PDB file of C-alpha atoms in Angstrom:
ATOM      1  CA  MET A   1     -98.179 175.986  81.639  1.00 53.00           C
ATOM      2  CA  ARG A   2     -98.741 175.274  85.487  1.00 54.00           C
ATOM      3  CA  SER A   3     -96.457 172.507  84.819  1.00 57.00           C
ATOM      4  CA  LEU A   4     -93.090 175.037  83.300  1.00 52.00           C
ATOM      5  CA  THR A   5     -93.781 177.431  86.227  1.00 55.00           C
ATOM      6  CA  ARG A   6     -93.329 174.162  88.927  1.00 59.00           C
ATOM      7  CA  ILE A   7     -90.396 173.356  86.808  1.00 56.00           C
ATOM      8  CA  ALA A   8     -88.912 176.843  86.393  1.00 53.00           C
ATOM      9  CA  LEU A   9     -89.770 177.520  90.678  1.00 53.00           C
ATOM     10  CA  THR A  10     -87.815 174.911  91.969  1.00 57.00           C
ATOM     11  CA  THR A  11     -84.894 175.458  90.031  1.00 55.00           C
ATOM     12  CA  ILE A  12     -84.597 178.992  90.986  1.00 53.00           C
ATOM     13  CA  THR A  13     -85.031 178.133  94.560  1.00 54.00           C
ATOM     14  CA  ALA A  14     -82.248 175.462  94.158  1.00 56.00           C
ATOM     15  CA  LEU A  15     -80.212 178.078  92.976  1.00 55.00           C
ATOM     16  CA  ALA A  16     -80.543 180.638  95.526  1.00 50.00           C
ATOM     17  CA  ALA A  17     -79.977 177.727  98.280  1.00 50.00           C
ATOM     18  CA  PHE A  18     -76.650 176.983  96.362  1.00 50.00           C
ATOM     19  CA  VAL A  19     -75.703 180.862  96.271  1.00 45.00           C
ATOM     20  CA  LEU A  20     -76.465 181.010  99.966  1.00 45.00           C
ATOM     21  CA  ALA A  21     -74.397 178.187 100.791  1.00 44.00           C
ATOM     22  CA  SER A  22     -71.768 178.880  98.666  1.00 42.00           C
ATOM     23  CA  GLY A  23     -70.716 182.106 100.764  1.00 39.00           C
ATOM     24  CA  VAL A  24     -73.100 183.888 103.116  1.00 35.00           C
ATOM     25  CA  VAL A  25     -73.780 183.045 106.205  1.00 33.00           C
ATOM     26  CA  GLY A  26     -75.171 184.431 109.229  1.00 33.00           C
ATOM     27  CA  ASN A  27     -73.523 188.565 109.168  1.00 33.00           C
ATOM     28  CA  GLY A  28     -71.979 187.909 105.580  1.00 33.00           C
ATOM     29  CA  HIS A  29     -68.413 186.645 106.678  1.00 36.00           C
ATOM     30  CA  GLU A  30     -66.954 184.034 105.033  1.00 37.00           C
ATOM     31  CA  THR A  31     -66.899 180.773 106.479  1.00 36.00           C
ATOM     32  CA  ALA A  32     -63.993 179.814 108.364  1.00 38.00           C
ATOM     33  CA  SER A  33     -61.952 176.369 108.474  1.00 41.00           C
ATOM     34  CA  ALA A  34     -61.497 174.478 111.470  1.00 36.00           C
ATOM     35  CA  ALA A  35     -57.907 175.283 110.729  1.00 53.00           C
ATOM     36  CA  THR A  36     -58.184 178.703 110.741  1.00 65.00           C
ATOM     37  CA  GLY A  37     -58.073 181.333 114.574  1.00 73.00           C
ATOM     38  CA  GLY A  38     -59.930 184.290 114.399  1.00 86.00           C
ATOM     39  CA  VAL A  39     -58.616 187.819 115.703  1.00 89.00           C
ATOM     40  CA  SER A  40     -61.260 191.057 115.982  1.00 89.00           C
ATOM     41  CA  ILE A  41     -59.580 194.131 116.163  1.00 89.00           C
ATOM     42  CA  LYS A  42     -62.104 197.236 117.714  1.00 86.00           C
ATOM     43  CA  ASN A  43     -61.517 199.589 120.424  1.00 83.00           C
ATOM     44  CA  PHE A  44     -57.757 199.622 119.845  1.00 86.00           C
ATOM     45  CA  ARG A  45     -57.439 196.136 121.025  1.00 87.00           C
ATOM     46  CA  PHE A  46     -56.626 192.647 119.502  1.00 88.00           C
ATOM     47  CA  SER A  47     -59.277 190.102 121.091  1.00 88.00           C
ATOM     48  CA  PRO A  48     -58.222 187.851 122.035  1.00 89.00           C
ATOM     49  CA  ALA A  49     -54.894 189.230 122.417  1.00 86.00           C
ATOM     50  CA  THR A  50     -53.467 185.690 122.776  1.00 89.00           C
ATOM     51  CA  ILE A  51     -54.857 182.589 120.337  1.00 90.00           C
ATOM     52  CA  THR A  52     -53.468 179.430 120.386  1.00 90.00           C
ATOM     53  CA  ILE A  53     -53.327 177.387 117.329  1.00 89.00           C
ATOM     54  CA  LYS A  54     -51.722 174.352 115.955  1.00 88.00           C
ATOM     55  CA  VAL A  55     -48.632 173.797 113.449  1.00 87.00           C
ATOM     56  CA  GLY A  56     -50.767 173.984 110.017  1.00 86.00           C
ATOM     57  CA  GLU A  57     -53.047 176.213 110.823  1.00 88.00           C
ATOM     58  CA  GLN A  58     -53.706 179.971 110.224  1.00 88.00           C
ATOM     59  CA  VAL A  59     -55.143 183.174 111.584  1.00 89.00           C
ATOM     60  CA  ARG A  60     -57.417 186.044 110.312  1.00 88.00           C
ATOM     61  CA  TRP A  61     -56.984 189.231 111.376  1.00 88.00           C
ATOM     62  CA  ILE A  62     -60.262 191.546 110.825  1.00 89.00           C
ATOM     63  CA  ASN A  63     -59.999 195.273 111.705  1.00 88.00           C
ATOM     64  CA  ASP A  64     -64.220 195.751 112.865  1.00 84.00           C
ATOM     65  CA  GLU A  65     -62.914 199.860 113.787  1.00 76.00           C
ATOM     66  CA  ASP A  66     -65.189 201.955 112.392  1.00 65.00           C
ATOM     67  CA  THR A  67     -62.960 204.197 110.998  1.00 81.00           C
ATOM     68  CA  VAL A  68     -59.585 203.369 112.231  1.00 85.00           C
ATOM     69  CA  PRO A  69     -56.566 201.836 110.349  1.00 90.00           C
ATOM     70  CA  HIS A  70     -54.493 198.815 112.069  1.00 89.00           C
ATOM     71  CA  THR A  71     -51.853 196.219 110.995  1.00 90.00           C
ATOM     72  CA  ALA A  72     -51.088 193.033 112.439  1.00 90.00           C
ATOM     73  CA  THR A  73     -47.130 192.268 112.219  1.00 90.00           C
ATOM     74  CA  ALA A  74     -44.848 190.386 113.837  1.00 88.00           C
ATOM     75  CA  GLU A  75     -41.975 191.523 116.103  1.00 81.00           C
ATOM     76  CA  LYS A  76     -39.490 189.561 114.796  1.00 73.00           C
ATOM     77  CA  THR A  77     -39.282 188.494 110.568  1.00 61.00           C
ATOM     78  CA  GLY A  78     -42.675 186.780 109.814  1.00 70.00           C
ATOM     79  CA  PHE A  79     -45.844 187.451 109.017  1.00 84.00           C
ATOM     80  CA  GLY A  80     -47.265 191.325 108.302  1.00 85.00           C
ATOM     81  CA  SER A  81     -50.380 192.567 107.132  1.00 87.00           C
ATOM     82  CA  LYS A  82     -51.227 195.445 105.289  1.00 88.00           C
ATOM     83  CA  THR A  83     -52.646 198.556 106.320  1.00 88.00           C
ATOM     84  CA  LEU A  84     -56.469 197.063 107.457  1.00 89.00           C
ATOM     85  CA  ARG A  85     -59.289 199.712 107.022  1.00 88.00           C
ATOM     86  CA  SER A  86     -62.180 199.581 108.587  1.00 86.00           C
ATOM     87  CA  GLY A  87     -63.949 195.752 107.437  1.00 85.00           C
ATOM     88  CA  ASP A  88     -60.469 194.521 105.951  1.00 88.00           C
ATOM     89  CA  SER A  89     -59.079 191.135 106.722  1.00 87.00           C
ATOM     90  CA  TYR A  90     -55.647 189.465 106.529  1.00 88.00           C
ATOM     91  CA  LEU A  91     -54.966 185.838 106.241  1.00 88.00           C
ATOM     92  CA  THR A  92     -51.489 184.317 107.161  1.00 85.00           C
ATOM     93  CA  GLU A  93     -49.942 181.710 105.656  1.00 85.00           C
ATOM     94  CA  PRO A  94     -50.321 178.083 107.873  1.00 87.00           C
ATOM     95  CA  PHE A  95     -47.777 178.270 110.674  1.00 84.00           C
ATOM     96  CA  THR A  96     -44.868 175.632 110.153  1.00 86.00           C
ATOM     97  CA  ALA A  97     -43.132 175.498 113.315  1.00 85.00           C
ATOM     98  CA  GLU A  98     -44.369 175.815 117.285  1.00 85.00           C
ATOM     99  CA  GLY A  99     -43.084 178.415 119.005  1.00 84.00           C
ATOM    100  CA  SER A 100     -44.750 181.854 120.458  1.00 85.00           C
ATOM    101  CA  TYR A 101     -45.301 184.757 117.867  1.00 87.00           C
ATOM    102  CA  PRO A 102     -45.646 188.203 119.292  1.00 88.00           C
ATOM    103  CA  TYR A 103     -47.327 190.782 117.344  1.00 90.00           C
ATOM    104  CA  PHE A 104     -47.923 194.402 117.113  1.00 90.00           C
ATOM    105  CA  CYS A 105     -49.872 197.444 115.172  1.00 88.00           C
ATOM    106  CA  VAL A 106     -47.224 199.221 113.378  1.00 85.00           C
ATOM    107  CA  ILE A 107     -49.518 202.654 113.526  1.00 87.00           C
ATOM    108  CA  HIS A 108     -50.778 201.979 116.980  1.00 85.00           C
ATOM    109  CA  PRO A 109     -47.386 200.348 118.778  1.00 81.00           C
ATOM    110  CA  GLY A 110     -49.300 199.731 122.198  1.00 82.00           C
ATOM    111  CA  MET A 111     -51.431 197.332 120.812  1.00 87.00           C
ATOM    112  CA  ARG A 112     -50.026 194.152 120.898  1.00 89.00           C
ATOM    113  CA  GLY A 113     -50.886 190.276 120.924  1.00 88.00           C
ATOM    114  CA  VAL A 114     -49.570 186.553 120.464  1.00 88.00           C
ATOM    115  CA  VAL A 115     -50.095 183.757 118.779  1.00 88.00           C
ATOM    116  CA  ASN A 116     -49.429 180.528 120.389  1.00 88.00           C
ATOM    117  CA  VAL A 117     -48.513 178.222 117.788  1.00 87.00           C
ATOM    118  CA  GLY A 118     -48.568 173.917 119.475  1.00 86.00           C
ATOM    119  CA  ALA A 119     -47.588 171.150 118.085  1.00 82.00           C
ATOM    120  CA  ALA A 120     -50.173 169.043 115.208  1.00 74.00           C
ATOM    121  CA  THR A 121     -51.852 166.481 116.688  1.00 65.00           C
ATOM    122  CA  GLY A 122     -49.208 163.327 115.788  1.00 55.00           C
ATOM    123  CA  SER A 123     -46.379 165.213 114.471  1.00 45.00           C
ATOM    124  CA  PRO A 124     -43.623 165.724 116.365  1.00 46.00           C
ATOM    125  CA  SER A 125     -42.266 169.190 117.552  1.00 43.00           C
ATOM    126  CA  ALA A 126     -40.354 171.307 115.460  1.00 43.00           C
ATOM    127  CA  PRO A 127     -37.843 174.087 116.195  1.00 44.00           C
ATOM    128  CA  LEU A 128     -39.464 177.914 116.518  1.00 40.00           C
ATOM    129  CA  ALA A 129     -38.929 179.149 113.115  1.00 42.00           C
ATOM    130  CA  ALA A 130     -39.933 182.461 111.901  1.00 43.00           C
ATOM    131  CA  LEU A 131     -42.506 182.300 108.671  1.00 46.00           C
ATOM    132  CA  ALA A 132     -41.093 184.276 105.926  1.00 50.00           C
ATOM    133  CA  PRO A 133     -41.859 188.185 105.850  1.00 57.00           C
ATOM    134  CA  ALA A 134     -44.251 189.705 103.470  1.00 66.00           C
ATOM    135  CA  PRO A 135     -42.542 191.231 100.245  1.00 79.00           C
ATOM    136  CA  ILE A 136     -44.063 194.192  98.572  1.00 86.00           C
ATOM    137  CA  SER A 137     -43.617 194.735  94.910  1.00 87.00           C
ATOM    138  CA  VAL A 138     -44.475 197.753  92.913  1.00 91.00           C
ATOM    139  CA  ARG A 139     -43.809 199.377  89.299  1.00 92.00           C
ATOM    140  CA  LEU A 140     -41.636 202.050  88.587  1.00 95.00           C
ATOM    141  CA  GLN A 141     -43.613 204.396  86.641  1.00 94.00           C
ATOM    142  CA  GLY A 142     -42.995 208.406  85.265  1.00 95.00           C
ATOM    143  CA  ALA A 143     -46.918 208.578  85.788  1.00 95.00           C
ATOM    144  CA  GLN A 144     -46.611 208.123  88.997  1.00 95.00           C
ATOM    145  CA  GLU A 145     -44.108 211.598  89.565  1.00 96.00           C
ATOM    146  CA  VAL A 146     -44.913 214.718  90.753  1.00 95.00           C
ATOM    147  CA  PRO A 147     -45.833 216.342  88.148  1.00 95.00           C
ATOM    148  CA  ALA A 148     -46.139 213.355  85.851  1.00 96.00           C
ATOM    149  CA  VAL A 149     -43.464 212.250  83.662  1.00 95.00           C
ATOM    150  CA  THR A 150     -43.845 211.282  80.063  1.00 96.00           C
ATOM    151  CA  THR A 151     -40.688 208.358  79.391  1.00 95.00           C
ATOM    152  CA  VAL A 152     -40.357 204.802  78.185  1.00 95.00           C
ATOM    153  CA  ALA A 153     -38.261 204.073  81.317  1.00 94.00           C
ATOM    154  CA  ASN A 154     -39.806 201.477  83.777  1.00 95.00           C
ATOM    155  CA  GLY A 155     -39.254 199.008  86.484  1.00 94.00           C
ATOM    156  CA  THR A 156     -40.099 197.146  89.456  1.00 94.00           C
ATOM    157  CA  PHE A 157     -38.945 197.924  92.804  1.00 95.00           C
ATOM    158  CA  THR A 158     -39.635 195.130  95.861  1.00 92.00           C
ATOM    159  CA  ALA A 159     -39.392 195.968  99.877  1.00 91.00           C
ATOM    160  CA  THR A 160     -39.208 192.557 102.111  1.00 88.00           C
ATOM    161  CA  PRO A 161     -39.775 195.034 105.625  1.00 87.00           C
ATOM    162  CA  GLY A 162     -38.529 193.035 108.935  1.00 84.00           C
ATOM    163  CA  ALA A 163     -38.783 194.012 112.543  1.00 80.00           C
ATOM    164  CA  ASN A 164     -35.491 196.132 112.311  1.00 88.00           C
ATOM    165  CA  SER A 165     -34.561 196.111 108.384  1.00 90.00           C
ATOM    166  CA  LEU A 166     -35.938 196.668 104.992  1.00 91.00           C
ATOM    167  CA  THR A 167     -34.425 194.195 102.176  1.00 92.00           C
ATOM    168  CA  TRP A 168     -35.113 195.526  98.961  1.00 95.00           C
ATOM    169  CA  ALA A 169     -34.076 195.026  95.397  1.00 94.00           C
ATOM    170  CA  ALA A 170     -34.719 197.352  92.248  1.00 94.00           C
ATOM    171  CA  GLN A 171     -34.898 196.273  88.562  1.00 93.00           C
ATOM    172  CA  VAL A 172     -34.926 199.332  86.279  1.00 94.00           C
ATOM    173  CA  TYR A 173     -35.057 200.089  82.599  1.00 95.00           C
ATOM    174  CA  GLY A 174     -33.895 203.307  81.089  1.00 94.00           C
ATOM    175  CA  THR A 175     -31.370 205.600  80.692  1.00 94.00           C
ATOM    176  CA  GLY A 176     -29.127 208.149  82.712  1.00 95.00           C
ATOM    177  CA  PHE A 177     -30.404 207.326  86.384  1.00 96.00           C
ATOM    178  CA  THR A 178     -28.103 209.589  88.430  1.00 96.00           C
ATOM    179  CA  ALA A 179     -29.340 208.181  92.256  1.00 96.00           C
ATOM    180  CA  ALA A 180     -32.509 206.953  93.833  1.00 96.00           C
ATOM    181  CA  HIS A 181     -33.715 207.327  96.772  1.00 96.00           C
ATOM    182  CA  ILE A 182     -36.422 206.447  99.162  1.00 97.00           C
ATOM    183  CA  HIS A 183     -38.559 209.553 100.442  1.00 97.00           C
ATOM    184  CA  SER A 184     -41.514 210.545 102.580  1.00 96.00           C
ATOM    185  CA  GLY A 185     -44.609 211.326 101.255  1.00 94.00           C
ATOM    186  CA  ALA A 186     -48.002 210.536 100.281  1.00 93.00           C
ATOM    187  CA  ALA A 187     -49.035 209.254  96.762  1.00 92.00           C
ATOM    188  CA  GLY A 188     -49.615 212.839  94.807  1.00 93.00           C
ATOM    189  CA  THR A 189     -47.011 214.771  96.981  1.00 94.00           C
ATOM    190  CA  ASN A 190     -43.217 215.098  96.671  1.00 96.00           C
ATOM    191  CA  GLY A 191     -41.058 214.541 100.293  1.00 95.00           C
ATOM    192  CA  PRO A 192     -37.688 214.523 101.222  1.00 96.00           C
ATOM    193  CA  VAL A 193     -35.190 211.664 100.763  1.00 96.00           C
ATOM    194  CA  VAL A 194     -34.995 209.250 103.993  1.00 96.00           C
ATOM    195  CA  ALA A 195     -32.769 206.475 103.033  1.00 96.00           C
ATOM    196  CA  PHE A 196     -30.469 206.198  99.837  1.00 96.00           C
ATOM    197  CA  LEU A 197     -30.407 203.244  97.468  1.00 96.00           C
ATOM    198  CA  PHE A 198     -27.936 204.496  94.720  1.00 94.00           C
ATOM    199  CA  GLY A 199     -25.694 206.930  93.758  1.00 89.00           C
ATOM    200  CA  PRO A 200     -24.945 209.824  93.144  1.00 92.00           C
ATOM    201  CA  ASP A 201     -23.578 208.847  89.464  1.00 91.00           C
ATOM    202  CA  SER A 202     -23.133 211.793  87.492  1.00 89.00           C
ATOM    203  CA  ALA A 203     -22.219 209.994  84.319  1.00 90.00           C
ATOM    204  CA  GLY A 204     -25.753 208.398  84.360  1.00 90.00           C
ATOM    205  CA  GLN A 205     -26.072 204.215  84.842  1.00 92.00           C
ATOM    206  CA  ASN A 206     -28.841 202.812  81.989  1.00 89.00           C
ATOM    207  CA  GLN A 207     -30.800 199.520  83.174  1.00 89.00           C
ATOM    208  CA  LEU A 208     -30.178 199.521  86.833  1.00 92.00           C
ATOM    209  CA  ASN A 209     -30.262 195.759  88.949  1.00 93.00           C
ATOM    210  CA  LEU A 210     -29.856 196.659  92.298  1.00 93.00           C
ATOM    211  CA  SER A 211     -30.515 195.340  95.838  1.00 93.00           C
ATOM    212  CA  GLY A 212     -29.843 196.566  99.568  1.00 94.00           C
ATOM    213  CA  THR A 213     -30.599 196.247 103.228  1.00 95.00           C
ATOM    214  CA  ILE A 214     -31.507 199.107 105.023  1.00 95.00           C
ATOM    215  CA  THR A 215     -31.468 199.664 108.706  1.00 94.00           C
ATOM    216  CA  GLU A 216     -32.310 202.317 111.128  1.00 94.00           C
ATOM    217  CA  ALA A 217     -28.111 203.324 110.798  1.00 94.00           C
ATOM    218  CA  ASN A 218     -29.258 204.066 107.319  1.00 95.00           C
ATOM    219  CA  LEU A 219     -31.791 206.641 107.648  1.00 95.00           C
ATOM    220  CA  VAL A 220     -31.348 209.947 106.953  1.00 95.00           C
ATOM    221  CA  GLY A 221     -33.151 213.546 106.551  1.00 95.00           C
ATOM    222  CA  PRO A 222     -36.152 213.559 109.020  1.00 95.00           C
ATOM    223  CA  MET A 223     -36.103 209.918 109.892  1.00 94.00           C
ATOM    224  CA  ALA A 224     -32.761 209.567 111.568  1.00 95.00           C
ATOM    225  CA  GLY A 225     -32.266 207.314 113.779  1.00 94.00           C
ATOM    226  CA  LYS A 226     -35.992 207.055 113.885  1.00 93.00           C
ATOM    227  CA  TRP A 227     -36.666 202.857 113.261  1.00 92.00           C
ATOM    228  CA  ALA A 228     -40.009 203.053 114.259  1.00 90.00           C
ATOM    229  CA  ASP A 229     -41.200 206.244 111.947  1.00 92.00           C
ATOM    230  CA  PHE A 230     -39.884 204.712 108.724  1.00 93.00           C
ATOM    231  CA  SER A 231     -41.742 201.621 110.001  1.00 89.00           C
ATOM    232  CA  ARG A 232     -45.291 203.709 110.554  1.00 89.00           C
ATOM    233  CA  ALA A 233     -44.912 205.344 107.164  1.00 90.00           C
ATOM    234  CA  LEU A 234     -43.965 202.087 105.620  1.00 89.00           C
ATOM    235  CA  ALA A 235     -47.075 200.448 106.771  1.00 85.00           C
ATOM    236  CA  SER A 236     -49.202 203.222 106.073  1.00 86.00           C
ATOM    237  CA  GLY A 237     -48.282 203.909 102.226  1.00 88.00           C
ATOM    238  CA  GLN A 238     -46.453 207.230 103.005  1.00 93.00           C
ATOM    239  CA  LEU A 239     -43.145 205.939 101.604  1.00 95.00           C
ATOM    240  CA  TYR A 240     -41.730 206.143  97.559  1.00 97.00           C
ATOM    241  CA  ALA A 241     -38.845 204.880  95.869  1.00 97.00           C
ATOM    242  CA  ASN A 242     -37.911 207.818  93.201  1.00 97.00           C
ATOM    243  CA  PHE A 243     -35.117 207.221  90.266  1.00 97.00           C
ATOM    244  CA  HIS A 244     -33.283 210.028  89.360  1.00 97.00           C
ATOM    245  CA  THR A 245     -31.552 210.599  85.832  1.00 96.00           C
ATOM    246  CA  ILE A 246     -29.844 213.316  83.886  1.00 96.00           C
ATOM    247  CA  ALA A 247     -33.205 214.178  82.065  1.00 96.00           C
ATOM    248  CA  ASN A 248     -35.289 213.921  85.084  1.00 96.00           C
ATOM    249  CA  PRO A 249     -33.250 215.252  88.140  1.00 96.00           C
ATOM    250  CA  GLY A 250     -36.170 215.588  90.037  1.00 95.00           C
ATOM    251  CA  GLY A 251     -37.094 212.048  88.992  1.00 95.00           C
ATOM    252  CA  GLU A 252     -38.424 209.929  86.014  1.00 96.00           C
ATOM    253  CA  VAL A 253     -39.753 207.166  87.603  1.00 97.00           C
ATOM    254  CA  ARG A 254     -40.938 206.317  91.215  1.00 96.00           C
ATOM    255  CA  ALA A 255     -43.799 203.989  93.049  1.00 95.00           C
ATOM    256  CA  GLN A 256     -45.014 203.851  96.121  1.00 94.00           C
ATOM    257  CA  ILE A 257     -44.009 201.355  98.743  1.00 91.00           C
ATOM    258  CA  THR A 258     -47.530 199.443  99.854  1.00 82.00           C
ATOM    259  CA  SER A 259     -49.210 196.393  99.448  1.00 62.00           C
ATOM    260  CA  VAL A 260     -52.057 198.209  98.403  1.00 48.00           C
ATOM    261  CA  PRO A 261     -53.927 197.225  95.882  1.00 38.00           C
ATOM    262  CA  GLY A 262     -52.355 194.155  94.559  1.00 32.00           C
ATOM    263  CA  ALA A 263     -49.021 193.121  96.404  1.00 31.00           C
ATOM    264  CA  PRO A 264     -48.280 189.966  97.230  1.00 30.00           C
ATOM    265  CA  SER A 265     -47.702 189.645 101.051  1.00 35.00           C
ATOM    266  CA  THR A 266     -47.600 186.472 103.455  1.00 40.00           C
ATOM    267  CA  GLY A 267     -51.202 185.461 103.741  1.00 44.00           C
ATOM    268  CA  THR A 268     -54.018 187.119 102.161  1.00 45.00           C
ATOM    269  CA  SER A 269     -54.669 190.730 103.187  1.00 43.00           C
ATOM    270  CA  ALA A 270     -58.475 191.475 101.464  1.00 46.00           C
ATOM    271  CA  ASP A 271     -61.568 193.616 101.477  1.00 41.00           C
ATOM    272  CA  SER A 272     -64.517 192.442 104.049  1.00 40.00           C
ATOM    273  CA  PRO A 273     -65.616 189.244 103.788  1.00 42.00           C
ATOM    274  CA  ALA A 274     -68.983 190.508 104.090  1.00 40.00           C
ATOM    275  CA  ARG A 275     -67.952 193.081 101.165  1.00 42.00           C
ATOM    276  CA  SER A 276     -66.521 189.999  99.064  1.00 41.00           C
ATOM    277  CA  THR A 277     -69.471 188.048  99.271  1.00 42.00           C
ATOM    278  CA  SER A 278     -72.314 190.395  99.256  1.00 46.00           C
ATOM    279  CA  TRP A 279     -72.348 189.885  95.167  1.00 48.00           C
ATOM    280  CA  LEU A 280     -73.852 186.577  96.402  1.00 51.00           C
ATOM    281  CA  ALA A 281     -76.339 188.004  98.637  1.00 52.00           C
ATOM    282  CA  VAL A 282     -77.581 189.546  95.950  1.00 51.00           C
ATOM    283  CA  LEU A 283     -77.937 187.330  93.351  1.00 57.00           C
ATOM    284  CA  ALA A 284     -79.999 184.808  96.041  1.00 54.00           C
ATOM    285  CA  ALA A 285     -82.333 187.622  96.274  1.00 57.00           C
ATOM    286  CA  VAL A 286     -82.831 188.341  92.748  1.00 56.00           C
ATOM    287  CA  LEU A 287     -83.783 184.880  92.588  1.00 56.00           C
ATOM    288  CA  VAL A 288     -86.278 184.721  95.195  1.00 54.00           C
ATOM    289  CA  VAL A 289     -87.677 187.573  93.417  1.00 56.00           C
ATOM    290  CA  THR A 290     -87.944 185.821  90.078  1.00 59.00           C
ATOM    291  CA  GLY A 291     -89.266 183.273  91.533  1.00 58.00           C
ATOM    292  CA  GLY A 292     -92.159 185.072  93.428  1.00 56.00           C
ATOM    293  CA  GLY A 293     -92.795 186.567  89.736  1.00 57.00           C
ATOM    294  CA  LEU A 294     -93.364 183.201  87.822  1.00 56.00           C
ATOM    295  CA  VAL A 295     -95.896 182.366  90.771  1.00 52.00           C
ATOM    296  CA  ALA A 296     -97.734 185.698  90.803  1.00 54.00           C
ATOM    297  CA  GLY A 297     -97.623 185.686  87.346  1.00 59.00           C
ATOM    298  CA  ALA A 298     -98.822 182.354  86.964  1.00 56.00           C
ATOM    299  CA  ARG A 299    -101.759 182.499  89.281  1.00 59.00           C
ATOM    300  CA  LEU A 300    -103.412 185.858  87.573  1.00 53.00           C
ATOM    301  CA  LYS A 301    -103.234 183.738  84.108  1.00 59.00           C
ATOM    302  CA  ALA A 302    -104.888 180.898  86.001  1.00 58.00           C
ATOM    303  CA  ARG A 303    -108.102 183.345  87.316  1.00 59.00           C
ATOM    304  CA  ALA A 304    -108.027 184.967  84.010  1.00 56.00           C
TER     305      ALA A 304
END
């Protein structure tokens, strides 16, 4: 019995050590590789405001504010995070070219920083090239209409934000589509039209395959001539694409244009590394407690 207890305890101890080494260190943040630079967002500042890395390396932003959301968005076409709430993080893809990459917070434009990218060791200098922008892909559904619409119509809407433009594409399946717009408004609410996508077409069309680019000149309604307002609304999930039909003139399918949750992006936006690895800490604690219980049980039996 003592031999079995010792074996079990040894196994549990080894498992606990492995779990801890796998992802929980220090304050619970995941271990950053040597090729990752870190920027903290706190007190309405990027810290450090200027970070220097090499070609092939990445940058991770972590929002350490208690309640205030932020973004890390390149001034020119390039990297861009979703809205980072308290504890959220964003990791770029590896930078592929030397240069200076200014960025800012779309929600608080006064917050600015710079990523300086130098040549990788042993590699020749490369010309300045922008990173690919971050596309947002969302599903068009009748259930997102207000009030909800029961329909077989469906589709996808993809938006790729740039510094001064929004490139978009839509594939929509259904019948009798008469118009499509981008509206201002949060999920669960209806709002005014701020940009036209398609129509009007009183005859109605089926199975739309559309694409286009929106600039400040295309904005209408309350956002006419206000690209900064449009960008802020996009970053905070306050815009939606709405497709209207003959049967449902108020809208048959719609989608909130947001990368939360699950939209692909340049790099990765994720919850706090501490949260994402907390289950490992819990598992390790359970293993340690289990091992302690085995030892205590064995001692009690020995005394009996």
